[in-house]
Structures are given as C-alpha cells and as structure tokens.
Coordinates of C-alpha atoms in Angstrom, one line a residue:
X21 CA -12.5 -11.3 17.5
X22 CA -10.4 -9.1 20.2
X23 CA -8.0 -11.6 21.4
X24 CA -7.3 -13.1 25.2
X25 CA -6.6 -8.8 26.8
X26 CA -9.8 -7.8 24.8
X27 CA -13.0 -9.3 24.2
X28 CA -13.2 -12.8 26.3
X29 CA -16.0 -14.4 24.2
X30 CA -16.8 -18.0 23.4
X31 CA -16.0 -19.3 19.7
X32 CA -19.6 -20.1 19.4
X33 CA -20.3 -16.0 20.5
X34 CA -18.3 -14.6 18.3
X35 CA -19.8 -16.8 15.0
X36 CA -23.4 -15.1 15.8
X37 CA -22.4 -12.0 17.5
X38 CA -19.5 -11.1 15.6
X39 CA -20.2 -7.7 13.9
X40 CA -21.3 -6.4 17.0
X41 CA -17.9 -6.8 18.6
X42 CA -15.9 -5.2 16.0
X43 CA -14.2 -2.0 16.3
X44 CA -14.9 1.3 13.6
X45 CA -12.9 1.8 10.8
X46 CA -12.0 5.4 12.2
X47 CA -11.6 8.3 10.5
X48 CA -8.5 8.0 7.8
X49 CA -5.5 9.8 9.2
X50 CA -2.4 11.4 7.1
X51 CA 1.4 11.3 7.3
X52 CA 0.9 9.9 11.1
X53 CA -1.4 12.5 12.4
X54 CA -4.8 12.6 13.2
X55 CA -6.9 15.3 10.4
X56 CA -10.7 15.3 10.3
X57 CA -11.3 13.6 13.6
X58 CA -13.4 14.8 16.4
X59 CA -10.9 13.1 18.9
X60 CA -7.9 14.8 17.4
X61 CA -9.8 18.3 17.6
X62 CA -9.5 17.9 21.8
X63 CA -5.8 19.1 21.8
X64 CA -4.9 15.6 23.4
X65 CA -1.0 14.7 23.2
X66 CA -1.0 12.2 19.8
X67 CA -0.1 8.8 20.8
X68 CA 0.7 7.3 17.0
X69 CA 1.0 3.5 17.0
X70 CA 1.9 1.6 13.8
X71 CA 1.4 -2.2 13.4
X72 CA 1.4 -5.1 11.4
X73 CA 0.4 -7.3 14.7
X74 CA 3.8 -8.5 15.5
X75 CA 6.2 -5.4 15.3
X76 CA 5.3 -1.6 16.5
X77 CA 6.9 1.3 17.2
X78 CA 5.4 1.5 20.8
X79 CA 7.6 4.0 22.9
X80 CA 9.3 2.5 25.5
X81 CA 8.8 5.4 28.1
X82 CA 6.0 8.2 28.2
X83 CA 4.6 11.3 30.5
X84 CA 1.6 10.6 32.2
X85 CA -1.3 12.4 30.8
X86 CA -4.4 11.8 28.7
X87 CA -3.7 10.8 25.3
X88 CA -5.1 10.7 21.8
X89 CA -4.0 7.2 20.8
X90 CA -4.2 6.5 17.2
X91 CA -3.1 2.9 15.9
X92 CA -2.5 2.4 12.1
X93 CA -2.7 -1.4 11.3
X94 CA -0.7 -2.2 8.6
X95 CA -2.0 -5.8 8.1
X96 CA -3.8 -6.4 5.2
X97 CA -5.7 -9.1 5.9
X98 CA -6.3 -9.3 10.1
X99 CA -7.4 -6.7 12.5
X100 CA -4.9 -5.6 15.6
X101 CA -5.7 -4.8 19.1
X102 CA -3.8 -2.9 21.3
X103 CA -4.7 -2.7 25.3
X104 CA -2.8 -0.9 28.1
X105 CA -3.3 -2.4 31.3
X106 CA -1.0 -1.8 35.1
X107 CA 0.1 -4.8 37.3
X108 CA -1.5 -5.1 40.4
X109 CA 0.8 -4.1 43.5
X110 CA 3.3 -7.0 43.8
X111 CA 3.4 -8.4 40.4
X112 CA 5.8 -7.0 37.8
X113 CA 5.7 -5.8 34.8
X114 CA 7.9 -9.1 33.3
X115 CA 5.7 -11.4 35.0
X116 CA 2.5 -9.5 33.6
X117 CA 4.2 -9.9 30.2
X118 CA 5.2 -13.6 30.7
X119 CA 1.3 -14.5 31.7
X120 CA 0.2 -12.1 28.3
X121 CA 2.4 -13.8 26.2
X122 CA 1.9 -16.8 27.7
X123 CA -1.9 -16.3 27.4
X124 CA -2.0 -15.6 23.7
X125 CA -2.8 -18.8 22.0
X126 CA -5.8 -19.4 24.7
X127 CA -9.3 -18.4 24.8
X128 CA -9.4 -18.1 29.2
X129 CA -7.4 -15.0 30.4
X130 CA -5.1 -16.0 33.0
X131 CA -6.2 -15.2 36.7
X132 CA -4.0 -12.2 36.6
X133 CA -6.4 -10.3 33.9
X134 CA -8.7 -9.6 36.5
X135 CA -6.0 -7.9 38.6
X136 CA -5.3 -5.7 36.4
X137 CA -6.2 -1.9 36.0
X138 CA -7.1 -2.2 32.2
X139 CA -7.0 1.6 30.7
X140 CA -8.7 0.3 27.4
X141 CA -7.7 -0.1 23.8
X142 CA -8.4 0.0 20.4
X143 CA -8.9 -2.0 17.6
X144 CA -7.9 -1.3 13.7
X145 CA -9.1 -3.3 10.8
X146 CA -7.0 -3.9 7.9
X147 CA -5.1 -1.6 6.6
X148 CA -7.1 0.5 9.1
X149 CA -6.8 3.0 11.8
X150 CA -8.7 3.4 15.2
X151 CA -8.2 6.4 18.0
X152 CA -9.7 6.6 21.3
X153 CA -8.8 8.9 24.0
X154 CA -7.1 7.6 27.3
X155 CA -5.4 8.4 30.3
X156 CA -1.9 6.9 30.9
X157 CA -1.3 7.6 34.9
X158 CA 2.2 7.2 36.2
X159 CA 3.6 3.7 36.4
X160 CA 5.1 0.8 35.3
X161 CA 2.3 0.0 32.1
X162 CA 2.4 -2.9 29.8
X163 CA 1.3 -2.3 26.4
X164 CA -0.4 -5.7 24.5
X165 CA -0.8 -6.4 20.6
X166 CA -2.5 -8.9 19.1
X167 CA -3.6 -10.2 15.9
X168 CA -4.2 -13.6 13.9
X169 CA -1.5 -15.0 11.5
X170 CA -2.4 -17.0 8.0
X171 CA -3.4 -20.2 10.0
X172 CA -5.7 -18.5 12.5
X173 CA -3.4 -18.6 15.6
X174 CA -3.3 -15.8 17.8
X175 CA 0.4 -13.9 17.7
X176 CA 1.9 -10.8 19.0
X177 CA 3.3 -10.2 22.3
X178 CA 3.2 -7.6 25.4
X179 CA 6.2 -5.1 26.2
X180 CA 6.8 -2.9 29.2
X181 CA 5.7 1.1 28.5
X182 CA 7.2 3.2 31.8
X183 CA 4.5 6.1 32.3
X184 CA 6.6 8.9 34.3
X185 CA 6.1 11.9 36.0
X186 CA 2.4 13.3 36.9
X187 CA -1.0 13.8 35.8
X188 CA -1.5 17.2 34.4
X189 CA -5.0 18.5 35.6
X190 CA -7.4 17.5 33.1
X191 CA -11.2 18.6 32.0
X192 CA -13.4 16.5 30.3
X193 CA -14.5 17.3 26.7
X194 CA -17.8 18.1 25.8
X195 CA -19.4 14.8 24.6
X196 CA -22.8 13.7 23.4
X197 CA -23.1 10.9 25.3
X198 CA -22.2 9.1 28.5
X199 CA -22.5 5.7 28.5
X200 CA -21.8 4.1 31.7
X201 CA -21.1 0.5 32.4
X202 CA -22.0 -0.8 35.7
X203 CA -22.2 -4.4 37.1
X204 CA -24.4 -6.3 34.5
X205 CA -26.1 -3.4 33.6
X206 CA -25.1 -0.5 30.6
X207 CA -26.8 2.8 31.7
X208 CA -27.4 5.0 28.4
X209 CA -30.1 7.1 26.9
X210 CA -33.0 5.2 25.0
X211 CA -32.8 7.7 21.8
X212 CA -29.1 9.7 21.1
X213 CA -28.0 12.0 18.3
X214 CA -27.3 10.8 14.8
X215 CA -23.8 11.7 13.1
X216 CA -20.1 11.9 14.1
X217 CA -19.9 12.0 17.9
X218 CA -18.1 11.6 20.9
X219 CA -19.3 9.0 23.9
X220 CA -17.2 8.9 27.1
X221 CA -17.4 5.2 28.2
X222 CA -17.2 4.5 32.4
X223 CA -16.8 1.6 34.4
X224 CA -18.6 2.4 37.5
X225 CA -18.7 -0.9 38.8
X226 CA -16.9 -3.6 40.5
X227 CA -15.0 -5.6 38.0
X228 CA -14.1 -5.0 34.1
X229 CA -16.3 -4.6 31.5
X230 CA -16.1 -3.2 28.0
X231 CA -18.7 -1.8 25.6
X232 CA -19.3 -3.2 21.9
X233 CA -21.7 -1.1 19.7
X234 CA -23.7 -2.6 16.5
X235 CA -26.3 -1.4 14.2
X236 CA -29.4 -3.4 14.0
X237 CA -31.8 -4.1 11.5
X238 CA -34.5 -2.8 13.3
X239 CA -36.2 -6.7 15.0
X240 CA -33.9 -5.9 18.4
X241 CA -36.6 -6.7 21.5
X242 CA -35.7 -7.4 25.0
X243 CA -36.8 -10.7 24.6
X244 CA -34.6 -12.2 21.7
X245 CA -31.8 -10.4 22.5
X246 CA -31.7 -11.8 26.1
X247 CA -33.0 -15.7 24.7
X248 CA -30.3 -15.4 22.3
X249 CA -27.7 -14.2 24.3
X250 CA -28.7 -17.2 27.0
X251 CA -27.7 -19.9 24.6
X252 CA -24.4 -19.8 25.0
X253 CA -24.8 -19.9 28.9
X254 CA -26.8 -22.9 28.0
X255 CA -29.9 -21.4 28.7
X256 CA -32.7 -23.5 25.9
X257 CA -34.5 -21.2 23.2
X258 CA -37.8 -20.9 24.2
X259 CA -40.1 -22.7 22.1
X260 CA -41.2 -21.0 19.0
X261 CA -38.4 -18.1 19.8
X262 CA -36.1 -16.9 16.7
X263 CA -32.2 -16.1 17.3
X264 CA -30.7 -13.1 16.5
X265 CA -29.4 -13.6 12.9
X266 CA -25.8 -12.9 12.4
X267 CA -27.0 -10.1 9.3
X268 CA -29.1 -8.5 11.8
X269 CA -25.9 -6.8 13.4
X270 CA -23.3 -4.6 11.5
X271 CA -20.3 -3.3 13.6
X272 CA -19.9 0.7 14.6
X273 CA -17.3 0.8 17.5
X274 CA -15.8 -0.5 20.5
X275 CA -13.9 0.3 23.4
X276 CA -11.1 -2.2 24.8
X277 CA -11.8 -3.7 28.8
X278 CA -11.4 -1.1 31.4
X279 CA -11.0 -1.8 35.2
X280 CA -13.2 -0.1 37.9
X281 CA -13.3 3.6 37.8
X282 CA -11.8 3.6 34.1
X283 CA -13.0 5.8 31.9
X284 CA -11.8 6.2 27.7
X285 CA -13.4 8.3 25.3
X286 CA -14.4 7.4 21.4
X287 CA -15.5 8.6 17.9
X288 CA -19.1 6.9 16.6
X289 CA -20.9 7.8 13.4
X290 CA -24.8 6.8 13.9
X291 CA -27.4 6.6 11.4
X292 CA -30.5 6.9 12.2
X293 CA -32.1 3.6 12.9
X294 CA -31.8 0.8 16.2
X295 CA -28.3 0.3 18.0
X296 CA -27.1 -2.7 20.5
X297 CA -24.7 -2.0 23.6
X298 CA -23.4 -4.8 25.1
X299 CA -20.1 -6.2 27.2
X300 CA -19.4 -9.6 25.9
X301 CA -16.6 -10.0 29.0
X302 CA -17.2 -13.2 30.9
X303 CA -15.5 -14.0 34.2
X304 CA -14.6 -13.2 36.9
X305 CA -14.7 -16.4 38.5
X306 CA -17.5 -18.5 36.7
X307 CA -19.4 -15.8 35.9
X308 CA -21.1 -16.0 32.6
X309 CA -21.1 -14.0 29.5
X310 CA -22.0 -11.0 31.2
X311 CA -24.3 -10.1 27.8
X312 CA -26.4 -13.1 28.5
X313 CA -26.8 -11.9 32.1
X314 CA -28.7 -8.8 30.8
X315 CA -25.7 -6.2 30.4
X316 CA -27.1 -4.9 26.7
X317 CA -28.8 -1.8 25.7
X318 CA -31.0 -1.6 23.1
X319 CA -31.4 2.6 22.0
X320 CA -32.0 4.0 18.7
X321 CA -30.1 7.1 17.2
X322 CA -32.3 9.8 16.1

C-alpha cells in the first residue's frame, strides 16, 4: 500500500482493493538510463533515483524543469514510493520534513498534507523500476521515500530537494489519453486504445486526488463497484449484492497525489478487456474515501 504521502486508504481498503492501487512494473531500464520507454523517448531531463527505501541518491539541488523521473527500487522484498510535494507559504521545508517523518508510522496524514502542492510520484516494486514524467517548479521541494521493513512498519524518511532557477517553456507530448480528475468525479473516455501508451493525468479540482488503474475481470458494473466501495464508509451491502472479489482486480499503474492544477504524465500497457479508475484519497476534513463517493471510472481498452 503507498504509505501516509501516497495512497491514504483504510487497512480494510487495501485487503480488497489492493491490486488496483499498485503501481506498474515499468519498463526495465539499463546502466541507469531509461531504453525502450515511451516516457524516455520525450527528450525529458532523466531524473534517476535508486533505492532500497531507506537510503537514495536523491540530489540535493536541481533546475526547475519537467523531468523524466525514473526510480530503481533495489528492495527485494517491499515496494518504494517516492512523492515530491512544496510547503505551503509560511511552513518550511524542516518542518514539512519533521511532520513527514513524523507521519510515517501512521495511517492519518498530518493536517499539513492537505497544504501541500503534491507534484506526484512513483512507485517501484521489488527489484523494480517505475518512471513518470513531472514538473519540478522553482522552490524549496521536499522529496519523501517510503517503504515497509521485515516487521511491516513503515520506514524511510523525507529530505529537502532545492528546485532553482526557472521554468523553461514547455509543450505537452502527444498522449493517448487525458484523464482528468476532478472533485469526486474521474472524467475519461468509456473505450481507449490497447498497447503501450501514454495518459497525462490532471487535477482540475479543488483538493488532491490521485488516480489508481486495475484490470478487471470483466463483472465491473456501476452498482457493485459503488456497493462495494460504500462498505468501508459503512454504507450496508444491499441485500442479495456480491462484493468485488479481491481476484477480480490486477494492478496496471498509478500516479502519486497531486494538488490542484497538477498535472504528471505516465506509461500504461492495456489489454484489451474492462479497466477500473479510481482515487482512493480520503480527507480532507472527514470526507470519506473519495472512491466510495463515486470518484471511479469504469472504461474498457479496445
């Protein structure tokens, strides 16, 4: 599960809906460079991360600019997240990495994760790598990594990344699709391509959300998506209704938590068949799940 910067999903979530928050094993990169990668064709500057969840080789300063971030997770055994995110106007970057460190062993974000501009991130199974495309504008960043130790504990840490100078003008790539994330609600085409692909992801609304994509086995409806996903707001299962079963979902890719007006960009590889979008955020406030309050897309690749 993406830890307390990432997805902000209940225990009970993530034992049902767990493939469906997972991020792709992305394509296999060589000697620290991106090859055979759709993302690394763009020309982006390479961002090249490498991790085993509690040490990195994260840069300590960095142009502003957009960026082809590649993590290599080294761990054999757990999957690593790394998120960007900026303070919000009168909160530094040590205090931001106080309340992330602080924050790591619990399941509710502190009040400041709300605050924050959240650029995205990336997640890397084991032994893995993931990429994603994002824009680093000037600033003082903090860059989070998290992953699980032996006993299950959440470890890693937050460290201060100085993004200088300005943003160069930029164009957006070509993509195949735009999927974009609004409040409670994931606007995105009902049928999209099949194969590799790129999808530019977009908060347009007024608080963060991510986007989590899994295959289904083809039994997705409106209906037991949303009487599913109500459980865990403690909405009862209509009589007679069926959950989702936890086989019924198989991981493909997933973007880390972006603020308002954030936008990253990522590699999917769809087979043909029927695909789930969905933001699993909770919160702000006590807002629910925001999943359970409809934010899910049900669309087939074609």
């Amino acid at each position: 599960m993406r830890r307390v910067f990432a997805l902000v999903v209940s225990f009970l979530c993530v034992l049902l809906i767990a493939p469906a928050i997972g991020a792709q094993d992305a394509t296999p990169m060589a000697g620290g460079t991106a090859t055979a990668s759709l993302l690394a064709g763009l020309g982006y500057p390479d961002l090249v991360v490498t991790s085993d969840g509690t040490t990195n080789d994260l840069p300590a300063t960095l142009a502003a600019g957009r960026y082809h971030v590649v993590l290599h997770n080294t761990n054999a055994t757990e999957a690593i997240d790394l998120d960007f995110f900026l303070p919000p106007e009168g909160t530094s970057a040590d205090e931001t990495i106080t309340a992330f460190n602080d924050s790591i062993s619990s399941e509710v974000p502190p009040d400041i994760f709300y605050q924050l501009t959240l650029a995205g991130g990336l997640t890397a199974l084991p032994n893995g790598t993931a990429e994603g495309i994002i824009d680093l504008t000037p600033g003082d960043w903090v860059a989070g990594i998290q992953t699980e130790n032996e006993n299950g504990s959440n470890v890693g840490g937050a460290q201060a990344i100085s993004i200088t100078g300005e943003m160069p003008a930029l164009t957006d790539p070509t993509v195949a699709v735009t999927a974009t994330l609004s409040d409670l609600k994931i606007d995105l085409p009902d049928s999209v391509p099949t194969g590799p692909q790129i999808w530019k992801v977009t908060n347009a609304g007024s608080m963060p959300h991510f986007i989590a994509i899994s295959m289904s086995d083809g039994t997705l409806t409106q209906e037991n998506v949303q009487e599913t996903l109500g459980m865990f707001i403690g909405t009862p299962l209509p009589a007679g209704a069926t959950p989702i079963a936890e086989s019924a979902l198989t991981d493909v890719a997933s973007t880390g938590v972006l603020s308002p007006g954030q936008s990253m960009w990522i590699e999917v590889d769809l087979q043909p068949g029927q695909y789930l979008a969905a933001c699993y955020l909770s919160g702000p406030g006590e807002l629910p799940m925001h999943a359970a309050m409809g934010m899910f897309k049900i669309f087939d690749a074609a």
